Tab-separated table of C-alpha atoms in Angstrom:
chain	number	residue	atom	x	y	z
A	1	UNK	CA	81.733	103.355	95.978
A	2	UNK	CA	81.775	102.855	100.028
A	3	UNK	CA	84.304	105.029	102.070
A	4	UNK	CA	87.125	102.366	103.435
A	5	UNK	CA	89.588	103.532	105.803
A	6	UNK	CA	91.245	100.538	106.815
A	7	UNK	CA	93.281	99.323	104.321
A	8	UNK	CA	94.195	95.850	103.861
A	9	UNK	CA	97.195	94.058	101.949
A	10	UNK	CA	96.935	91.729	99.743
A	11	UNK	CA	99.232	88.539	100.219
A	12	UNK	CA	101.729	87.713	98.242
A	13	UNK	CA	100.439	84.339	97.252
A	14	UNK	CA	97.084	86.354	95.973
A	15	UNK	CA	99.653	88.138	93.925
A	16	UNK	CA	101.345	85.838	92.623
A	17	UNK	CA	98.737	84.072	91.391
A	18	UNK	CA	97.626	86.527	89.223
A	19	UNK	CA	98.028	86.142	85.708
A	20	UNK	CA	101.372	88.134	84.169
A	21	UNK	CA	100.545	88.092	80.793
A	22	UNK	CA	100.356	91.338	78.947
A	23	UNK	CA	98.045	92.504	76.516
A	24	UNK	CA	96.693	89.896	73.387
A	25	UNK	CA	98.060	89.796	70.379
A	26	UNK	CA	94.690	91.083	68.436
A	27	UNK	CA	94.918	89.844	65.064
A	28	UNK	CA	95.272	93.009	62.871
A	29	UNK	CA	96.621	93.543	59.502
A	30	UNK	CA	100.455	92.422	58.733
A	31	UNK	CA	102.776	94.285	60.500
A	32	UNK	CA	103.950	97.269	58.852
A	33	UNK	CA	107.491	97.429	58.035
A	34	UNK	CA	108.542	100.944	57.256
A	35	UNK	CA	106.614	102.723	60.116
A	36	UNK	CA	108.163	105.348	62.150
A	37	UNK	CA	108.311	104.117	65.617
A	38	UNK	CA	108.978	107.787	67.221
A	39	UNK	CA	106.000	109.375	65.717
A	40	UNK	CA	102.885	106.019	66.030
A	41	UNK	CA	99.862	107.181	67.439
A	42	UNK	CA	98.652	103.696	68.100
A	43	UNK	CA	98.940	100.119	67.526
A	44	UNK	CA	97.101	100.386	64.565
A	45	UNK	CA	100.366	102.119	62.748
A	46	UNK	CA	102.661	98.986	63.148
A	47	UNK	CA	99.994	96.887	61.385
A	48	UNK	CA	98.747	95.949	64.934
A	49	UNK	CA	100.042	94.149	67.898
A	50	UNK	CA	102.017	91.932	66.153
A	51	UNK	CA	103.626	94.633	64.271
A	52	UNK	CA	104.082	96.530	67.628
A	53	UNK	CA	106.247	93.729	68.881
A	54	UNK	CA	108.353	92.986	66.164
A	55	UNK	CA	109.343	96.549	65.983
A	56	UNK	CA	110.121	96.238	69.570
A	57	UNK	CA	111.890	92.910	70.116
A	58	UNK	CA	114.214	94.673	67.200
A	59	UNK	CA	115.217	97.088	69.299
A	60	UNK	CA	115.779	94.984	72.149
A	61	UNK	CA	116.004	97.148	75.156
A	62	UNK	CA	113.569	99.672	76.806
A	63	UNK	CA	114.677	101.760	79.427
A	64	UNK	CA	112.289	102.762	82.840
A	65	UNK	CA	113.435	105.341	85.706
A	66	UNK	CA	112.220	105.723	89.294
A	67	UNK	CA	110.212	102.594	89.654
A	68	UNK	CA	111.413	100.577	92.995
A	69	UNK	CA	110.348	97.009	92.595
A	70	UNK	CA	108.289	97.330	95.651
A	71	UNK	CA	106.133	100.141	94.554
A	72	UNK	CA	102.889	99.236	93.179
A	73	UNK	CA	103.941	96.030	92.040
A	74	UNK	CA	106.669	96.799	89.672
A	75	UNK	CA	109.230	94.452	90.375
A	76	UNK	CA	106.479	91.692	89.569
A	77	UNK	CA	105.144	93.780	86.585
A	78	UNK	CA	108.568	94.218	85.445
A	79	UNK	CA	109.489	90.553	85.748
A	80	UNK	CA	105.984	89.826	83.535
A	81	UNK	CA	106.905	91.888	80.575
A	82	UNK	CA	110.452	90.501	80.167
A	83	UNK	CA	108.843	86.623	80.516
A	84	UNK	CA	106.281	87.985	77.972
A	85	UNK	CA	108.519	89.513	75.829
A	86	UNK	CA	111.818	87.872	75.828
A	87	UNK	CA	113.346	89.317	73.212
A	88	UNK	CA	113.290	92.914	75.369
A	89	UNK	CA	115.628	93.694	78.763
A	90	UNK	CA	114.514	96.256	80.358
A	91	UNK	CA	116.957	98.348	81.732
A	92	UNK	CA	115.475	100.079	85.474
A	93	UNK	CA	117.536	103.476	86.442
A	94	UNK	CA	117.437	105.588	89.585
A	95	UNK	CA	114.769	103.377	91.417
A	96	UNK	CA	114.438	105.859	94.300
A	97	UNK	CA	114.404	108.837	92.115
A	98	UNK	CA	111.718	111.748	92.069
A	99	UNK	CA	109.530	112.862	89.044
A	100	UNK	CA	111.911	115.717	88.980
A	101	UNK	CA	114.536	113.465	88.448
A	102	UNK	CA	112.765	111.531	85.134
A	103	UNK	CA	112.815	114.683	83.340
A	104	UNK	CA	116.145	116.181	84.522
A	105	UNK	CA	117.227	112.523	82.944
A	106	UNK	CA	115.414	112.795	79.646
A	107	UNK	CA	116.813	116.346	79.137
A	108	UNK	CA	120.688	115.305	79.849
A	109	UNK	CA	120.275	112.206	78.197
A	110	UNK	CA	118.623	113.467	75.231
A	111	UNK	CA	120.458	111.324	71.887
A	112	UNK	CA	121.447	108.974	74.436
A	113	UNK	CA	120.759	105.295	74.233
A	114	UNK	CA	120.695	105.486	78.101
A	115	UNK	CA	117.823	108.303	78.045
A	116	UNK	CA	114.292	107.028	79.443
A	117	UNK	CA	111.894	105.744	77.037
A	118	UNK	CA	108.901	106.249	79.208
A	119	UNK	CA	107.640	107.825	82.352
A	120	UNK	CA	105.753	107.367	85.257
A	121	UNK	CA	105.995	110.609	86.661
A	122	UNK	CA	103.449	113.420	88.675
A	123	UNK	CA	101.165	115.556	87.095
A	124	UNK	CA	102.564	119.072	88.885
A	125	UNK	CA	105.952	118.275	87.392
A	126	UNK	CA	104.174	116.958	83.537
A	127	UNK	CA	102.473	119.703	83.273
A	128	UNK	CA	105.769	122.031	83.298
A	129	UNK	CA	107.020	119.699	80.888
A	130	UNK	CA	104.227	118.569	78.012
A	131	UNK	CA	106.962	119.247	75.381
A	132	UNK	CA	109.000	115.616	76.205
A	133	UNK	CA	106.134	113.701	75.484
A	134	UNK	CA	105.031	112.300	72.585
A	135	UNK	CA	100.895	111.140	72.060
A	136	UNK	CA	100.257	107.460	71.967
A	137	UNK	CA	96.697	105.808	72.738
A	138	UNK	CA	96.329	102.394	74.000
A	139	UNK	CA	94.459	100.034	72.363
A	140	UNK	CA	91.977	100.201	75.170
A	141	UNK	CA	91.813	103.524	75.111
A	142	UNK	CA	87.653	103.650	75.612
A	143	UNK	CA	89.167	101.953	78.940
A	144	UNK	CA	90.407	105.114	80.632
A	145	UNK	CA	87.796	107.211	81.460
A	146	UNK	CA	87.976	111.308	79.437
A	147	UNK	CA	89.006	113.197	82.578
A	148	UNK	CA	91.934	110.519	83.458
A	149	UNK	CA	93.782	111.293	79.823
A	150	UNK	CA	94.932	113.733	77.946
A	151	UNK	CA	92.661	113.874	74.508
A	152	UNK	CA	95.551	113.635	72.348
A	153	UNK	CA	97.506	110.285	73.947
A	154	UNK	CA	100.103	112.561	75.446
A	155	UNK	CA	99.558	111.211	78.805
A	156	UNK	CA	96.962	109.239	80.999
A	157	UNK	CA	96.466	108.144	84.434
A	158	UNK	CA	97.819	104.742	85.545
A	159	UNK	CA	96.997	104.573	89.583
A	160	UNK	CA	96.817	105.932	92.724
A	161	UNK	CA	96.727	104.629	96.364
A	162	UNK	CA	95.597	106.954	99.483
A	163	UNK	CA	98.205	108.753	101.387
A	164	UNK	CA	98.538	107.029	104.571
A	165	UNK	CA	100.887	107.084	107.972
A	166	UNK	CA	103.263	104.004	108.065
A	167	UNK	CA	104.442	103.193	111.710
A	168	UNK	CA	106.805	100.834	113.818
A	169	UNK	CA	104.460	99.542	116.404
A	170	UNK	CA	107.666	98.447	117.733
A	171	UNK	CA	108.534	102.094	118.657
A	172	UNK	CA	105.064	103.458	118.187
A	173	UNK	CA	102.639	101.378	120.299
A	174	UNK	CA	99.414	103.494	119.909
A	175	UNK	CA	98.262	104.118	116.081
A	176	UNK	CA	98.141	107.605	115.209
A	177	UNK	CA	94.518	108.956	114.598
A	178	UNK	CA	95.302	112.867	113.482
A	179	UNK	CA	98.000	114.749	111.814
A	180	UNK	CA	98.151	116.409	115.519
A	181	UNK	CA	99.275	113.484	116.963
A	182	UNK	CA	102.621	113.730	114.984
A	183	UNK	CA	103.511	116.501	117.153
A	184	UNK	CA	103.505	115.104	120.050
A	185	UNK	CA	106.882	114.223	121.990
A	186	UNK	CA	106.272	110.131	121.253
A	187	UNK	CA	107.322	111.555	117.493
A	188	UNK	CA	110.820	113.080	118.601
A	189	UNK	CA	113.055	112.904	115.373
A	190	UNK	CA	110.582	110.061	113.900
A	191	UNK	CA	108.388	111.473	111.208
A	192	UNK	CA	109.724	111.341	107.409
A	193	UNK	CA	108.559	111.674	104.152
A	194	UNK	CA	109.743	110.812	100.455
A	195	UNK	CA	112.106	113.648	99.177
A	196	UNK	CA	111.700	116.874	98.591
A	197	UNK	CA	108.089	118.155	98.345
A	198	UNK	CA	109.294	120.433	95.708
A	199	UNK	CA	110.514	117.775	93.109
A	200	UNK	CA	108.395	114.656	94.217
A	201	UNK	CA	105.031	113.873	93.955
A	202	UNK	CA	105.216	111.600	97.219
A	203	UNK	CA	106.544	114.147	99.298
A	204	UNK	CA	104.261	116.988	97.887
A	205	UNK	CA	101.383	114.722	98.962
A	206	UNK	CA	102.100	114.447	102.252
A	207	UNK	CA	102.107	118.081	102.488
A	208	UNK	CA	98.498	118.322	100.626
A	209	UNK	CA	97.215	115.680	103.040
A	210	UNK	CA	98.351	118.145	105.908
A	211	UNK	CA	96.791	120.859	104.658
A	212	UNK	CA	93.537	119.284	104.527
A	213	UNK	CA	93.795	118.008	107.857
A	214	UNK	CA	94.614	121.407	109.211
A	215	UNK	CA	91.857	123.342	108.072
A	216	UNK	CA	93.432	124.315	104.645
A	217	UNK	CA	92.401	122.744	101.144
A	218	UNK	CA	92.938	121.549	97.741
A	219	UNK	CA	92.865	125.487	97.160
A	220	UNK	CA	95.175	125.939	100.132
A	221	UNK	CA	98.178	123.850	100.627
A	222	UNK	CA	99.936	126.367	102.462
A	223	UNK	CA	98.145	125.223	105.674
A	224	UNK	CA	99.965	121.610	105.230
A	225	UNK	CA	103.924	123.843	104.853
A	226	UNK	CA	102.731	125.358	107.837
A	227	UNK	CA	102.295	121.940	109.870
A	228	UNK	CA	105.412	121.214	108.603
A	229	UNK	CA	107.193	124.152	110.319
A	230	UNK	CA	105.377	123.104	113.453
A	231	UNK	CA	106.666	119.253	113.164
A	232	UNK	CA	110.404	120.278	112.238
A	233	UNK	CA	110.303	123.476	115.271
A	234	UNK	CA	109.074	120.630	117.615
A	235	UNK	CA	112.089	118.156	116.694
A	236	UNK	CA	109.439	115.511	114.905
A	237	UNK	CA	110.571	115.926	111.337
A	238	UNK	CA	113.247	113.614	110.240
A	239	UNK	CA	115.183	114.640	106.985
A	240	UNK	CA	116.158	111.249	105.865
A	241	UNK	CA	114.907	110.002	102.416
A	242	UNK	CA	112.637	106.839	103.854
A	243	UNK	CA	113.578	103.306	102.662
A	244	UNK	CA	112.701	99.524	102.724
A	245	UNK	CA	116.103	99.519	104.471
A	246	UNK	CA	115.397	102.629	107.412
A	247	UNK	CA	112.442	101.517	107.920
A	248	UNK	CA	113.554	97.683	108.737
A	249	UNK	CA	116.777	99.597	110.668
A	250	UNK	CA	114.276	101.882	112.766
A	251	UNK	CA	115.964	104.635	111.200
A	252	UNK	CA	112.466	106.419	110.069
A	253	UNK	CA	110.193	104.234	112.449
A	254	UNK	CA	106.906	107.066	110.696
A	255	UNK	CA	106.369	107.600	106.782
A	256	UNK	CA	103.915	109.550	105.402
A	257	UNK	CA	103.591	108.197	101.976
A	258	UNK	CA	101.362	106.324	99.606
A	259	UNK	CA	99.021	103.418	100.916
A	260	UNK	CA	100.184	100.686	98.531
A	261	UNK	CA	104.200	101.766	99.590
A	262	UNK	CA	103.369	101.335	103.355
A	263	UNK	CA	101.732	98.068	102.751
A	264	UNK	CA	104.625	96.731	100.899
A	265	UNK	CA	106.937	97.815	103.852
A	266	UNK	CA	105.307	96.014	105.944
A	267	UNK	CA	104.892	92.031	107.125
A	268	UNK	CA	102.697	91.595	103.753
A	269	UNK	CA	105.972	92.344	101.639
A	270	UNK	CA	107.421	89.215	102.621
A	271	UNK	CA	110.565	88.191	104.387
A	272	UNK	CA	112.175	91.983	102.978
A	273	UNK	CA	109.469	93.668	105.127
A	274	UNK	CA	109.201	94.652	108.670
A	275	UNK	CA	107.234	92.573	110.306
A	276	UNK	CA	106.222	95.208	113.199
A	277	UNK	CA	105.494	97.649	110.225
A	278	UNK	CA	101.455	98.562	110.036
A	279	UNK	CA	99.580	101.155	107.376
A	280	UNK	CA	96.789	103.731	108.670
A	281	UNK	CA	95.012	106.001	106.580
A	282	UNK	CA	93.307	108.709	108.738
A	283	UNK	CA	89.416	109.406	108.847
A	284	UNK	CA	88.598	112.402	107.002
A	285	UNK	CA	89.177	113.248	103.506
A	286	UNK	CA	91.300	110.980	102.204
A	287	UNK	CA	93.727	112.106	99.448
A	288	UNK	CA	95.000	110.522	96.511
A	289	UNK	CA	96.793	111.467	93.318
A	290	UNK	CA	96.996	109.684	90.224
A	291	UNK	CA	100.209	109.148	88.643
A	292	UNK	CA	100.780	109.448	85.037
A	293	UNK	CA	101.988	107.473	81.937
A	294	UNK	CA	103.871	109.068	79.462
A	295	UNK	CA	105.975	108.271	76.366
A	296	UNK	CA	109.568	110.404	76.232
A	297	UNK	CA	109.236	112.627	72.762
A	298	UNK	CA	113.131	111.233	72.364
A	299	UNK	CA	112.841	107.685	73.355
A	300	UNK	CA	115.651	105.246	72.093
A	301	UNK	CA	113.306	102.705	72.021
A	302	UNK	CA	110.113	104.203	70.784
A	303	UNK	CA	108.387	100.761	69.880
A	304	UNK	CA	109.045	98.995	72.904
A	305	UNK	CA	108.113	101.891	74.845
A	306	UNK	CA	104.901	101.732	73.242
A	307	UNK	CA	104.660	97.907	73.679
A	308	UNK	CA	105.135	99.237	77.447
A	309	UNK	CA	102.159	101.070	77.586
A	310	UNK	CA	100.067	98.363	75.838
A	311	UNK	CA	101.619	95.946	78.304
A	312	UNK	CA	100.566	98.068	81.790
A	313	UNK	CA	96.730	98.900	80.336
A	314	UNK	CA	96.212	95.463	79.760
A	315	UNK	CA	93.600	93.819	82.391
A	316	UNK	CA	96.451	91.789	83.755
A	317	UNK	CA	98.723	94.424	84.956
A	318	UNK	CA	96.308	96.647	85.883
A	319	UNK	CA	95.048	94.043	88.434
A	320	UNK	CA	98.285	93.460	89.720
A	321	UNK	CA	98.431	97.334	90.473
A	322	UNK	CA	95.273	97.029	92.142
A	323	UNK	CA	96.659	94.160	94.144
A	324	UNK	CA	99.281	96.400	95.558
A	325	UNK	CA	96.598	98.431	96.796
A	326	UNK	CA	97.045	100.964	94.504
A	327	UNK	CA	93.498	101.460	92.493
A	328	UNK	CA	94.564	101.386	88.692
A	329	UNK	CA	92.460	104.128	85.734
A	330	UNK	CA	90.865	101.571	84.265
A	331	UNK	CA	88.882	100.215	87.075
A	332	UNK	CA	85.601	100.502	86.822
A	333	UNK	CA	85.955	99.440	83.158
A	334	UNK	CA	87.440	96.396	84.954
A	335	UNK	CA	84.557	95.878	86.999
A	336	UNK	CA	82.143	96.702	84.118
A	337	UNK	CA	83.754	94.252	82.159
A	338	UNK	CA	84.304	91.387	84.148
A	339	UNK	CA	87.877	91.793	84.307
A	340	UNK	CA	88.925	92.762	87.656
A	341	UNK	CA	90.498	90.375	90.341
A	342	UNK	CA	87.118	90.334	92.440
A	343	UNK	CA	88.560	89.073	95.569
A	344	UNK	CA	91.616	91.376	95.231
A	345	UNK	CA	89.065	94.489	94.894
A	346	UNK	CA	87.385	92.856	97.958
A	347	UNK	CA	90.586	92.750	99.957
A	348	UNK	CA	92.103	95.905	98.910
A	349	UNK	CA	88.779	97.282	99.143
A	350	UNK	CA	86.944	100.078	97.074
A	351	UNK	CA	88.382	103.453	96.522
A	352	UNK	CA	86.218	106.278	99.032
A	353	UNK	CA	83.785	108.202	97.743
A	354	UNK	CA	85.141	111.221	99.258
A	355	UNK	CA	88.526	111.031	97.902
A	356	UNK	CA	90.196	114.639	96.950
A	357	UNK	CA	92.465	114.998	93.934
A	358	UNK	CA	94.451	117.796	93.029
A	359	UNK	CA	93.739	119.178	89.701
A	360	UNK	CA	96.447	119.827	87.220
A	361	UNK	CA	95.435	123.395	87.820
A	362	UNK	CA	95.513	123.199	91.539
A	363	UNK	CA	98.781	120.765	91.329
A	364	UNK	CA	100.357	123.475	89.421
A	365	UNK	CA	99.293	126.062	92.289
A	366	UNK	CA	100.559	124.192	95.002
A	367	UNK	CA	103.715	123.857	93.294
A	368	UNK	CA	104.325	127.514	93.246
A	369	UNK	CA	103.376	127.882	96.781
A	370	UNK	CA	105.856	124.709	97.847
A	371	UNK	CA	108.364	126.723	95.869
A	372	UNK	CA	107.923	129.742	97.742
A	373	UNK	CA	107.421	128.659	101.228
A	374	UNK	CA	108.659	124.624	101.869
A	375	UNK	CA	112.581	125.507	102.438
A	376	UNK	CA	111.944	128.867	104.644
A	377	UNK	CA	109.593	126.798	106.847
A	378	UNK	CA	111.784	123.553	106.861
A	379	UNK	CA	115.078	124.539	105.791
């Protein structure tokens, strides 16, 4: 893979064009009727595919939390499985919630027919909460490469993009080209990020990405809480919870967030984006962070959740990921197989070789740290 750092945006008529349909209906054996939805390990349990979506066009309904239409191409992913699957309405809560907030859900809404069925939620926050989630492998499975999933199907990677700086040239004329540049008096009350750093994986990013522009490391986050302090004690850091709709206003005219976010703010998200809006990812290391699929232990809807899963691993959806500019698991799979958008991948470009990942064990470090140390140097 070649190190990119510019990264470009994929129009929307590239997008559009790309096919929505889900995953085939393999032919398999007839579809089981007396199979427990909650505890299937795999398609293969319902008979196969077919099975699969019987079970779940009988339940009718499948329920998703914290995924904004604009991010990574889930409004259009969204739209795809309900024209695929007709017989399902998907029911989208707390769009601009935090992975913190998809299992504070699942635990209050536990019996509930309103509880989420599945998540897409970061690994710091899964990994304090393995017991909601129930195994499940795709039927590409061989797809995801070992170190991307969880052996048993309890969860697996889906994407990541690269944190980047988003910026109104409008109020922002010159592009930022450091974290150190944030500090600077052109960034008065300007700079934002997406929550709390403590519940979302977003916001915690932003933080590791500091910390490894600031002489810390994947080992050492505390360097990125530190710049923090710096940006709120100059007057930089903005505590306001960064939207399609600040961003268009000029309320949060910087946002440090994910690549594929940035890019969907801007003129390439249509006539909903800002037009002065433009995406820089900084030389350097450039971070990213997977974010995982899971299936709630307690879903109402266990066989459409399932049918979910099928759905997003499918070629299809995965490319429409990628054409977000977020780079889905299964990609070089894609690529091995023929099955990637190859001008997408060309426009979007290919992931940097020296991309940095936080390891569930480093994740969960970090975590502590941010526990200990975000509010004392922010507030």
């Amino acid at each position: 893979m070649t190190t990119k750092r510019t990264i470009a945006a994929v129009s929307l008529a590239t997008i559009a064009a790309l096919a929505l349909a889900g995953c085939s209906a393999a032919a398999g054996t007839e579809p089981t009727s007396k199979v427990d939805a909650a505890k299937a390990a795999s398609a293969t349990d319902f008979g196969g595919i077919d099975g699969l979506v019987a079970a779940a066009n009988a339940e009718g309904q499948l329920n998703v939390i914290t995924l904004p239409p604009s991010w990574a191409n889930y409004g259009k992913i969204i739209d795809g499985f309900e024209k695929k699957y007709p017989k399902i309405k998907i029911n989208s809560a707390n769009p601009n919630g935090s992975s913190a907030d998809e299992v504070a859900a699942a635990k209050s809404q536990k019996g509930q027919a309103t509880a989420p069925d599945v998540f897409d939620i970061g690994t710091a926050v899964l990994d304090q909460n393995l017991g909601l989630v129930a195994p499940y492998k795709v039927a590409n499975w061989a797809d995801i490469p070992a170190d991307f999933k969880d052996p048993s199907g309890k969860w697996y990677y889906d994407y990541t993009g690269l944190m980047s700086i988003g910026y109104d040239s409008k109020q922002i004329p010159k592009a930022p080209t450091s974290f150190s540049d944030l500090l600077g008096s052109d960034y008065k009350g300007k700079v934002a990020i997406k929550g709390n750093p403590t519940q979302a994986n977003e916001a915690a990013s932003a933080v590791y990405l500091a910390a490894l522009e600031n002489g810390g490391s994947a080992d050492n986050i505390q360097a990125g809480v530190d710049f923090f302090g710096k940006l709120k004690k100059a007057g930089n850091f903005l505590s306001v919870l960064p939207t399609q709709a600040t961003v268009n206003s000029g309320e949060t005219p910087v946002v440090i967030q994910w690549s594929y976010n940035n890019l969907a703010w801007g003129p390439d998200g249509g006539s909903a984006g800002n037009p002065n809006w433009k995406t820089v990812v900084l030389p350097g290391s450039a971070l990213g962070s997977y974010y995982n699929q899971a299936i709630n232990v307690d879903a109402p809807h266990p066989a459409a959740a399932r049918l979910w899963e099928e759905y997003l691993y499918s070629p299809a959806v995965q490319n429409l990921y990628l054409a977000s500019g977020a780079y889905p698991s299964t990609l070089a799979a894609m690529q091995k197989n023929n099955t990637v958008d190859a001008q997408v991948l060309k426009t979007v470009g290919e992931p940097p070789a020296d991309f940095v990942q936080l390891t569930a064990a480093q994740a969960a470090a970090a975590s502590k740290v941010l526990a200990s140390n975000w509010a004392k140097a922010v507030g």
